[in-house]
Short mmCIF file of C-alpha atoms and ligand atoms in Angstrom, two decimals:
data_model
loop_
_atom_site.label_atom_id
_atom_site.label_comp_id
_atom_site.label_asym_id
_atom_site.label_seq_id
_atom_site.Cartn_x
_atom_site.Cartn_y
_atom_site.Cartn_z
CA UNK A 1 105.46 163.03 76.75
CA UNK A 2 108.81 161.11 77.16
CA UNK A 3 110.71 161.10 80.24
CA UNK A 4 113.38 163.83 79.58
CA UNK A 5 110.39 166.50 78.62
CA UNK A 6 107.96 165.28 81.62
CA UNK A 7 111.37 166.02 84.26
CA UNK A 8 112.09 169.27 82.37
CA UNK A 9 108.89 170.39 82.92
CA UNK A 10 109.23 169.02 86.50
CA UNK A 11 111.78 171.25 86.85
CA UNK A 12 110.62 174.32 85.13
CA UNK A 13 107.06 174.28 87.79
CA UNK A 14 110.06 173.97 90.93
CA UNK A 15 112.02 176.86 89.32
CA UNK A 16 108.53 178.96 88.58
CA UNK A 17 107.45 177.89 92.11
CA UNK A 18 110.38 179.87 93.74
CA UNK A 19 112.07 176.73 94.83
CA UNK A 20 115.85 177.93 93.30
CA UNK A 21 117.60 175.04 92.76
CA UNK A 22 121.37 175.06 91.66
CA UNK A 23 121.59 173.82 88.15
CA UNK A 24 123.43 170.89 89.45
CA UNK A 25 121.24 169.49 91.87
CA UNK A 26 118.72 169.84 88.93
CA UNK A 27 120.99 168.37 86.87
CA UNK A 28 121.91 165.32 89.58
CA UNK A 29 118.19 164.78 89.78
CA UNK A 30 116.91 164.60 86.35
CA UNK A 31 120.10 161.96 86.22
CA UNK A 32 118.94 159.85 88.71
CA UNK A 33 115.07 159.59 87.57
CA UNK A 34 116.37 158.90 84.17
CA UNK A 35 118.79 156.09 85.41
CA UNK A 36 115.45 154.90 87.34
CA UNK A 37 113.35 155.22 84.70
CA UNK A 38 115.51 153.22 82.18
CA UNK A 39 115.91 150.16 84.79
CA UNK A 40 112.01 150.15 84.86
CA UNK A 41 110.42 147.28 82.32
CA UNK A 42 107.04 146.60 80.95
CA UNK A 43 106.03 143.87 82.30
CA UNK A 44 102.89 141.73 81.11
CA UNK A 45 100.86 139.08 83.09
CA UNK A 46 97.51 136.83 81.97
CA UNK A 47 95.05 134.42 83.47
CA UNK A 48 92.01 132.44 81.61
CA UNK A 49 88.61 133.87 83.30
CA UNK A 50 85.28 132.37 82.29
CA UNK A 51 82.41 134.43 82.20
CA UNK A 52 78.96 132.78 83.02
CA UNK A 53 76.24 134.33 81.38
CA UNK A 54 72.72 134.95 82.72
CA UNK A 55 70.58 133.73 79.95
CA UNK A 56 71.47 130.92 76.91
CA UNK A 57 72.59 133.70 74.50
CA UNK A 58 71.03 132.53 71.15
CA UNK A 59 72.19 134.66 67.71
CA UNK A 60 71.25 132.87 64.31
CA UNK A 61 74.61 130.60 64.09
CA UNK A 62 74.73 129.35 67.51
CA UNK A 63 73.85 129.42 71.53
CA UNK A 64 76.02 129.50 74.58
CA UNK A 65 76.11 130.15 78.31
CA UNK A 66 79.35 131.13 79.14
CA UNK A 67 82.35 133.16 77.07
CA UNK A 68 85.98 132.52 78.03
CA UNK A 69 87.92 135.38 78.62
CA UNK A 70 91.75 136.00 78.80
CA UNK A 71 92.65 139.16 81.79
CA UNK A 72 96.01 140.82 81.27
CA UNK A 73 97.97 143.65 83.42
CA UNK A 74 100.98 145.75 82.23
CA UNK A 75 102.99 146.54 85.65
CA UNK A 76 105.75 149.67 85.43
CA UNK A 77 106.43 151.72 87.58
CA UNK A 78 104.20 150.87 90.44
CA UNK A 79 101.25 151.11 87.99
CA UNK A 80 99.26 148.68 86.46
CA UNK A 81 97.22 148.52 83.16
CA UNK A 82 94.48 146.31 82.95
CA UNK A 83 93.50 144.43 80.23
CA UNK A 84 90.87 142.01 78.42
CA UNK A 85 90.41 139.35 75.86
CA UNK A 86 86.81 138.05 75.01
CA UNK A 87 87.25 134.97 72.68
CA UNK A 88 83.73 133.95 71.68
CA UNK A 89 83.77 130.72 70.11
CA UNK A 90 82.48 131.21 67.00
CA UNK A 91 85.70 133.70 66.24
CA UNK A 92 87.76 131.26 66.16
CA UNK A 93 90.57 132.72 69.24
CA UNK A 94 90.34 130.62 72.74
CA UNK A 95 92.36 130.43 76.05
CA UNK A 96 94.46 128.68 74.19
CA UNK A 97 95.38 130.46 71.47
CA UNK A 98 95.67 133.88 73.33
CA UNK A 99 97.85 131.43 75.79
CA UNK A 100 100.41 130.58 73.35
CA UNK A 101 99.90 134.17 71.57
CA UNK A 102 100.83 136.34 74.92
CA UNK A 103 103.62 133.90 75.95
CA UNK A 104 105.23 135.12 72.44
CA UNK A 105 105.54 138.70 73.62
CA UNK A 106 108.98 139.98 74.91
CA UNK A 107 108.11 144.21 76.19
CA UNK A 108 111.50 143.88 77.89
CA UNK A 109 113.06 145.97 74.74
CA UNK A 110 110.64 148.53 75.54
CA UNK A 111 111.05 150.73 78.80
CA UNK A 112 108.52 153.21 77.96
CA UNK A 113 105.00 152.79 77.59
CA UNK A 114 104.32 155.78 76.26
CA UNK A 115 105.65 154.53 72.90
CA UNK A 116 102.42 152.87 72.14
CA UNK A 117 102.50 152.95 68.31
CA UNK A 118 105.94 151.31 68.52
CA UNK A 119 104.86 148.48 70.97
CA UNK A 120 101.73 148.26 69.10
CA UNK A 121 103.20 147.38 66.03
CA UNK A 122 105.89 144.73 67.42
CA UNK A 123 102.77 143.08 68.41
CA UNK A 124 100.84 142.80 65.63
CA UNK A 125 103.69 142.32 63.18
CA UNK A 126 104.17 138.95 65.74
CA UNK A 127 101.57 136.98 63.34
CA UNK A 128 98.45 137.72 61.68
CA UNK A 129 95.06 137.07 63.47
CA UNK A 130 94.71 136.79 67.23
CA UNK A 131 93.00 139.99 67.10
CA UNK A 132 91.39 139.46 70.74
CA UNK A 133 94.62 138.52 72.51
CA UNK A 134 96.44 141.65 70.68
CA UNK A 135 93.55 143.96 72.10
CA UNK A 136 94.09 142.55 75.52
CA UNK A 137 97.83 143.72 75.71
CA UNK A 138 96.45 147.14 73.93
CA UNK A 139 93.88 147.74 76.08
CA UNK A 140 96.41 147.39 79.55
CA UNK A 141 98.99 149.62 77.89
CA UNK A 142 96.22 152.18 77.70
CA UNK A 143 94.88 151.83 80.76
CA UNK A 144 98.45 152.32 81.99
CA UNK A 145 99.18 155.62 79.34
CA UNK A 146 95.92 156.98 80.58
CA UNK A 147 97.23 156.51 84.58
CA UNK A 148 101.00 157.83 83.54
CA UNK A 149 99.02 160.72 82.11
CA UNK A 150 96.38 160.74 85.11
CA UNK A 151 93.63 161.48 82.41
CA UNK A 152 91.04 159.16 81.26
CA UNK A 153 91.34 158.06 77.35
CA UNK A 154 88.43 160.06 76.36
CA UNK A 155 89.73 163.26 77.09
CA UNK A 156 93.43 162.71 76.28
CA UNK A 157 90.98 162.01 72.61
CA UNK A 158 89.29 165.48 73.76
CA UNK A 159 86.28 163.71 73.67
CA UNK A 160 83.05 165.33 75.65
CA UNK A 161 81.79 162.61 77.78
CA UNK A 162 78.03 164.01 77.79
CA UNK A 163 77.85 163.21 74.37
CA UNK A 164 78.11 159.69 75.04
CA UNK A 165 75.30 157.89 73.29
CA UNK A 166 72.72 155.35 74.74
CA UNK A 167 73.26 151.84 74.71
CA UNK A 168 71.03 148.89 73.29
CA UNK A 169 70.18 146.39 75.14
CA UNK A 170 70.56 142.51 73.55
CA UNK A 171 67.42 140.27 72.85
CA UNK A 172 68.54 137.30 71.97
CA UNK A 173 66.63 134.89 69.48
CA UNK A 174 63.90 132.76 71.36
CA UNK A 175 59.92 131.88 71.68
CA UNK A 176 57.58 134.74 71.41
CA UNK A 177 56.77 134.63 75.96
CA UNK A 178 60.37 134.47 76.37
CA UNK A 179 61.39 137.70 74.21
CA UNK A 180 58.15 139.59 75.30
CA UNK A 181 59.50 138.60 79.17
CA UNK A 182 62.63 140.00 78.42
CA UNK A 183 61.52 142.58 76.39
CA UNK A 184 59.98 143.68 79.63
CA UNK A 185 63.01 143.29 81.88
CA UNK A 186 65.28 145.50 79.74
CA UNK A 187 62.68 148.59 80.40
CA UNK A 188 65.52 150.32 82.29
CA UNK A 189 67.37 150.49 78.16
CA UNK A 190 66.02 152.93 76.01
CA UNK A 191 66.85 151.12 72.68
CA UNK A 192 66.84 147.21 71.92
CA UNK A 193 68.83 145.56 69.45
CA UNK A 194 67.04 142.88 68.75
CA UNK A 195 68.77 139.32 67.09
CA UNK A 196 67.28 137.75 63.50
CA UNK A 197 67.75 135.70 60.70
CA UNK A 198 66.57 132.13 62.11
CA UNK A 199 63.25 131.79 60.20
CA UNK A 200 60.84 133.67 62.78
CA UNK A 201 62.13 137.34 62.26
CA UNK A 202 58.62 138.91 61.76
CA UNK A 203 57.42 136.66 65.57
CA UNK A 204 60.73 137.70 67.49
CA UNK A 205 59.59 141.75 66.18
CA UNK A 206 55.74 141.26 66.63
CA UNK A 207 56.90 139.97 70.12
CA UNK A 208 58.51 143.05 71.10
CA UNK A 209 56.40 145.31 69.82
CA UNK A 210 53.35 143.44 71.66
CA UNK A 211 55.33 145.42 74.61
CA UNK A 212 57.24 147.93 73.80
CA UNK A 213 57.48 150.78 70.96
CA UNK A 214 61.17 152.26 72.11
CA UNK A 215 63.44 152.42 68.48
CA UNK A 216 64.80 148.90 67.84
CA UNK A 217 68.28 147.93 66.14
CA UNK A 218 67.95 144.60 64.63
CA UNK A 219 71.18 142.33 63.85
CA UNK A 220 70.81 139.58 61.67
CA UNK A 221 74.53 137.57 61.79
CA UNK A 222 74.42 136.90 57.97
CA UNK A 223 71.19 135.11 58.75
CA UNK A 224 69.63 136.11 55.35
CA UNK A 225 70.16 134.36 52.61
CA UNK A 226 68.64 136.04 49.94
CA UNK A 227 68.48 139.87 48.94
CA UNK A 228 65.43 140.06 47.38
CA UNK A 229 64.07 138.33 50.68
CA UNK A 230 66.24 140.95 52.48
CA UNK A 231 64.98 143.98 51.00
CA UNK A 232 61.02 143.22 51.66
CA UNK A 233 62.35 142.19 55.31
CA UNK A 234 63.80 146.06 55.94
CA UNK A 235 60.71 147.60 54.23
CA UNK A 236 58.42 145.49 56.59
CA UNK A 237 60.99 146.98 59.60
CA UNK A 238 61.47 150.06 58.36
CA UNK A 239 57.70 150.52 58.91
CA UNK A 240 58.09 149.26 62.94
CA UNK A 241 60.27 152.31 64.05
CA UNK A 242 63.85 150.03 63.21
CA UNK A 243 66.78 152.60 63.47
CA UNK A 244 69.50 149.79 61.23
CA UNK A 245 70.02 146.58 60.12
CA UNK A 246 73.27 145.07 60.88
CA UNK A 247 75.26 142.53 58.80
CA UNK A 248 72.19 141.29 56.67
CA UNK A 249 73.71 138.98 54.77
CA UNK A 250 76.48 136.72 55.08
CA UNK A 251 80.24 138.57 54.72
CA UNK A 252 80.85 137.06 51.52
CA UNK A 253 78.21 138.65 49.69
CA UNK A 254 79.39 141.26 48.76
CA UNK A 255 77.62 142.62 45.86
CA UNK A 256 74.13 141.47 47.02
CA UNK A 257 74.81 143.64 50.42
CA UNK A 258 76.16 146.72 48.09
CA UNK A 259 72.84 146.51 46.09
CA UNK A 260 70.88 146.38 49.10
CA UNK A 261 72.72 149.24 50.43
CA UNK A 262 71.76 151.33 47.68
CA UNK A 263 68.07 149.90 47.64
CA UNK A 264 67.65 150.09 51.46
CA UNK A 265 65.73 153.22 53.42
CA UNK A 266 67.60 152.02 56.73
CA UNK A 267 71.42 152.12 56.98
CA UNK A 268 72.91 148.41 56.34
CA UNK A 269 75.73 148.27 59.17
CA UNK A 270 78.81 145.83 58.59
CA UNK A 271 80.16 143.77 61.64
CA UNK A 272 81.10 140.37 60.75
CA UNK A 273 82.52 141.84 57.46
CA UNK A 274 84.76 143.99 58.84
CA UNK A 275 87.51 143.32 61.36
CA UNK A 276 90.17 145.78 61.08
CA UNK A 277 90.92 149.27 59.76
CA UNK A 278 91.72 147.51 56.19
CA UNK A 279 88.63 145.29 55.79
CA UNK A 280 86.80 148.80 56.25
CA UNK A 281 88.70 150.79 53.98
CA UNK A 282 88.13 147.87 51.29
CA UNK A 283 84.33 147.92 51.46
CA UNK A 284 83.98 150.36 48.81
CA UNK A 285 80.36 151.40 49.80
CA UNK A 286 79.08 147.77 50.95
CA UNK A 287 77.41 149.26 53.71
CA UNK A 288 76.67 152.45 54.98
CA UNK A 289 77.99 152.02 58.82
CA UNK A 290 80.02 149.76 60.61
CA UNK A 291 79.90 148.64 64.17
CA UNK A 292 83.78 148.58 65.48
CA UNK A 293 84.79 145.90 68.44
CA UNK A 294 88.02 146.03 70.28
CA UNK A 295 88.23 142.03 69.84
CA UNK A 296 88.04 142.67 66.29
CA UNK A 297 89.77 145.93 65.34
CA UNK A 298 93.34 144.56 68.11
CA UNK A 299 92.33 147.23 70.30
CA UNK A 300 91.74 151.17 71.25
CA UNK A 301 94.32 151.99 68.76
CA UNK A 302 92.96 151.07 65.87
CA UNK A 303 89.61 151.39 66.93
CA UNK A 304 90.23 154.62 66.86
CA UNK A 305 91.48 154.74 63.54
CA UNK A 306 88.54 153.02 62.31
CA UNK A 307 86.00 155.46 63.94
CA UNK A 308 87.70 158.34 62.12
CA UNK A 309 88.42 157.12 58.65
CA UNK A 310 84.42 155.78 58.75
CA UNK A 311 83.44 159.06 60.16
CA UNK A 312 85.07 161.11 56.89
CA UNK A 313 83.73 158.81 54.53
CA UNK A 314 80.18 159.42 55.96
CA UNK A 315 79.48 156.14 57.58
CA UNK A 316 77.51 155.62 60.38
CA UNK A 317 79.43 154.29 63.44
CA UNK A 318 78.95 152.01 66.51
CA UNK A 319 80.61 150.85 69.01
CA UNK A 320 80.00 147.59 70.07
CA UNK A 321 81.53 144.52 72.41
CA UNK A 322 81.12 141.17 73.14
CA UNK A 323 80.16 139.60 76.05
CA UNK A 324 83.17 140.89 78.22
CA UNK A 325 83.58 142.30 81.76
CA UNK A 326 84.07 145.87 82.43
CA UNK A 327 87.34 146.27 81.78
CA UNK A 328 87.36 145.69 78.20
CA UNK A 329 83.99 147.24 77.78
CA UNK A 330 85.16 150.73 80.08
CA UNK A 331 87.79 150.64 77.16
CA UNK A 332 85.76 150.66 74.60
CA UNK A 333 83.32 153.74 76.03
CA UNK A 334 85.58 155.67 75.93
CA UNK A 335 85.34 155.96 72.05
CA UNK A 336 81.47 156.63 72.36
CA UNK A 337 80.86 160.16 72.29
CA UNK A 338 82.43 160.07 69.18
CA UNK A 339 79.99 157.41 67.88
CA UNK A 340 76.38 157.56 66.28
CA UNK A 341 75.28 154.33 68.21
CA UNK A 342 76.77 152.27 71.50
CA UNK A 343 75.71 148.34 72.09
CA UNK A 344 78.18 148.17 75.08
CA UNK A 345 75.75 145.88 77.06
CA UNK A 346 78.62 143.30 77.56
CA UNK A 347 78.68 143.47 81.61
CA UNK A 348 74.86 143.35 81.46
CA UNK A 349 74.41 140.09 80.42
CA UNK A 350 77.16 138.60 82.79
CA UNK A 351 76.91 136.85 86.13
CA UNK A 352 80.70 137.84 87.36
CA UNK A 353 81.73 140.64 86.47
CA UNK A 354 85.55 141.29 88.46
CA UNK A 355 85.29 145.08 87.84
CA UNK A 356 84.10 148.60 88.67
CA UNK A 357 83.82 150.71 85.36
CA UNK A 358 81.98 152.30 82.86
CA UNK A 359 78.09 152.42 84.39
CA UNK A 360 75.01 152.87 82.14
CA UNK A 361 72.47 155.01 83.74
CA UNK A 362 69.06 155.39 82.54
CA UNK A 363 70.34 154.00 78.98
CA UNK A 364 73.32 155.86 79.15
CA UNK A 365 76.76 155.13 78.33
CA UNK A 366 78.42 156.97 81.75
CA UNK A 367 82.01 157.08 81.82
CA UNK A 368 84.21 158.20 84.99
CA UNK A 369 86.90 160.58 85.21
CA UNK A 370 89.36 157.99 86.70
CA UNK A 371 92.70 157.76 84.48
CA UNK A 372 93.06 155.39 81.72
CA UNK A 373 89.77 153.36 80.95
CA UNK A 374 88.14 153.86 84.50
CA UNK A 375 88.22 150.28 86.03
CA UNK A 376 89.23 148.98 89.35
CA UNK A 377 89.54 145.50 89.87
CA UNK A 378 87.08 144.02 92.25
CA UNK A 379 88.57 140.83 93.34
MG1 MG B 401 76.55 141.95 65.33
#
């Protein structure tokens, strides 16, 4: 709603109310907001954040401890958006990069954050890439729609919150005691998504099902070389209560995936393959669902996008994260209930979290009815 409709309407509820004001003191008032209004600027802030993991997180190309993160706010108006970028390594983004990305941006053209597609764009159309640190300046002008609005994102989407699906819980590739152990610790999670693909898949299942029988994702990082290999590997977990495999087979491979797709009882979900709304739309039938990250997709926005268009063309969706606090995961949840599948574990596996958000209870993605994506800042 832009400023001139949101002070019409203003005055329309005084009028209806029974307060009579004479046109011209109407008039004088709507004046001055608007002359407020215009002075007022967007103004974005950032600082680096490393997050320090509570296990070595081990997925089949590599093993880490921490995850450095870049936190942004959008001030206006005495409000203030908050934002996230998660830069896992292996992606290629860093402080650095987001650094040098965010110092870039000039919002002073803009006085109106409610013009999100327009700011949106200027962003992206800055340079390609840098899909974390665009996400992190998408996900504070959100938050800061959603508290100009003083609705949370998912019903602004008209999104019912109850329908917000269970989350997996991350098991990480290690020995056979160390995955039953914390097979065993995540018994508050009602589904696991278990990591393959380094050589000891059919240990790191037998493991967890030593322990537990709940429904298992398994995610493989293009750990698989081979589809023939691939395809007697999801026959062997289709038969141990697996719900999907996700990314198989490394990006590239294209065809092998597609043929696996079609071969495959268990959907074959993309994630590495598919960063943005166009790398989805030119999968021609690859896989059969896709698991959407705001570090990937630049943000809610296109997120968004993505969850419809893979939605009418019958795929099955997820929402996932990275290892991120819970600002950037609240943002994502709020997509959810529109999903098949959630892995928004993120704040789980973290050691300092620095806010209050989206809470999982008893498995459960829970979502508040704060505005915007739900956080408060902690320190
Ligand atoms: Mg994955």
């Amino acid at each position: 709603m832009n400023n001139l409709r949101r002070n019409f309407l203003k005055s329309s509820l005084l009028l209806s109310a029974g307060l009579f004001l004479k046109t011209g003191d109407i008039m004088s008032t709507t004046a001055n907001q608007n002359r407020n209004l215009a002075r007022q600027k967007l103004k974005l802030t950032f600082k680096p954040y490393t997050l320090d993991l509570k296990h070595v997180f081990t997925v089949s190309s590599n093993s880490r401890i921490t995850t450095p993160v870049m936190l942004t706010e959008i001030e206006y108006d005495g409000l203030i958006g908050y934002g996230e970028a998660s830069m896992p390594p292996y992606l290629g983004e860093s402080q650095e990069s987001v650094s040098r990305f965010l110092s870039k941006l000039d919002l002073s053209p803009f006085n109106d954050p409610n013009d999100i597609e327009d700011i949106l764009h200027y962003i992206d159309m800055i340079e390609p890439g840098n899909t974390a640190a665009k996400a992190s300046v998408d996900i504070a002008l959100h938050d800061l729609v959603g508290k100009v609005m003083g609705q949370p994102w998912y019903r602004i989407w008209g999104y019912d919150p109850e329908k917000a699906p269970n989350t997996s819980f991350t098991i990480g590739i290690d020995t056979p005691e160390v995955v039953k152990q914390k097979t065993l610790e995540a018994s508050p999670y009602k589904i696991l998504k278990v990591k393959l693909g380094k050589g000891n898949d059919k240990e790191m299942i037998d493991a967890v099902r030593s322990v537990t029988d709940k429904p298992l994702y398994v995610d493989i990082n293009q750990g698989w070389k081979d589809k023939q290999y691939a395809l007697e590997m999801v026959h062997w977990l289709k038969e141990r209560n697996i719900v999907f495999i996700e990314q198989p087979m490394p990006k590239e491979m294209i065809d092998e995936t597609a043929w696996l797709t079609a071969n495959s009882p268990l959907p074959i979900v993309a994630d590495e393959a598919v960063q943005r709304l166009s790398d989805l739309i030119n999968l021609h039938g690859a896989y059969s669902g896709v698991n959407i990250k705001l570090m990937k997709s630049t943000g809610m926005r296109e997120a968004h996008k993505m969850l419809n268009y893979a939605k009418a063309i019958g795929m099955k969706t997820m929402i996932g994260c990275m290892t991120e606090t819970s600002c950037a995961v609240s943002a994502a949840a709020h997509l959810s209930p529109n999903a098949d599948y959630a892995d928004l574990d993120g704040p789980l596996l973290i050691k300092n979290d620095v806010f209050d958000g989206v809470k999982i209870v008893n498995g459960k993605v829970t979502l508040n009815d704060r505005p915007g994506i739900g956080v408060k800042k902690l320190i």
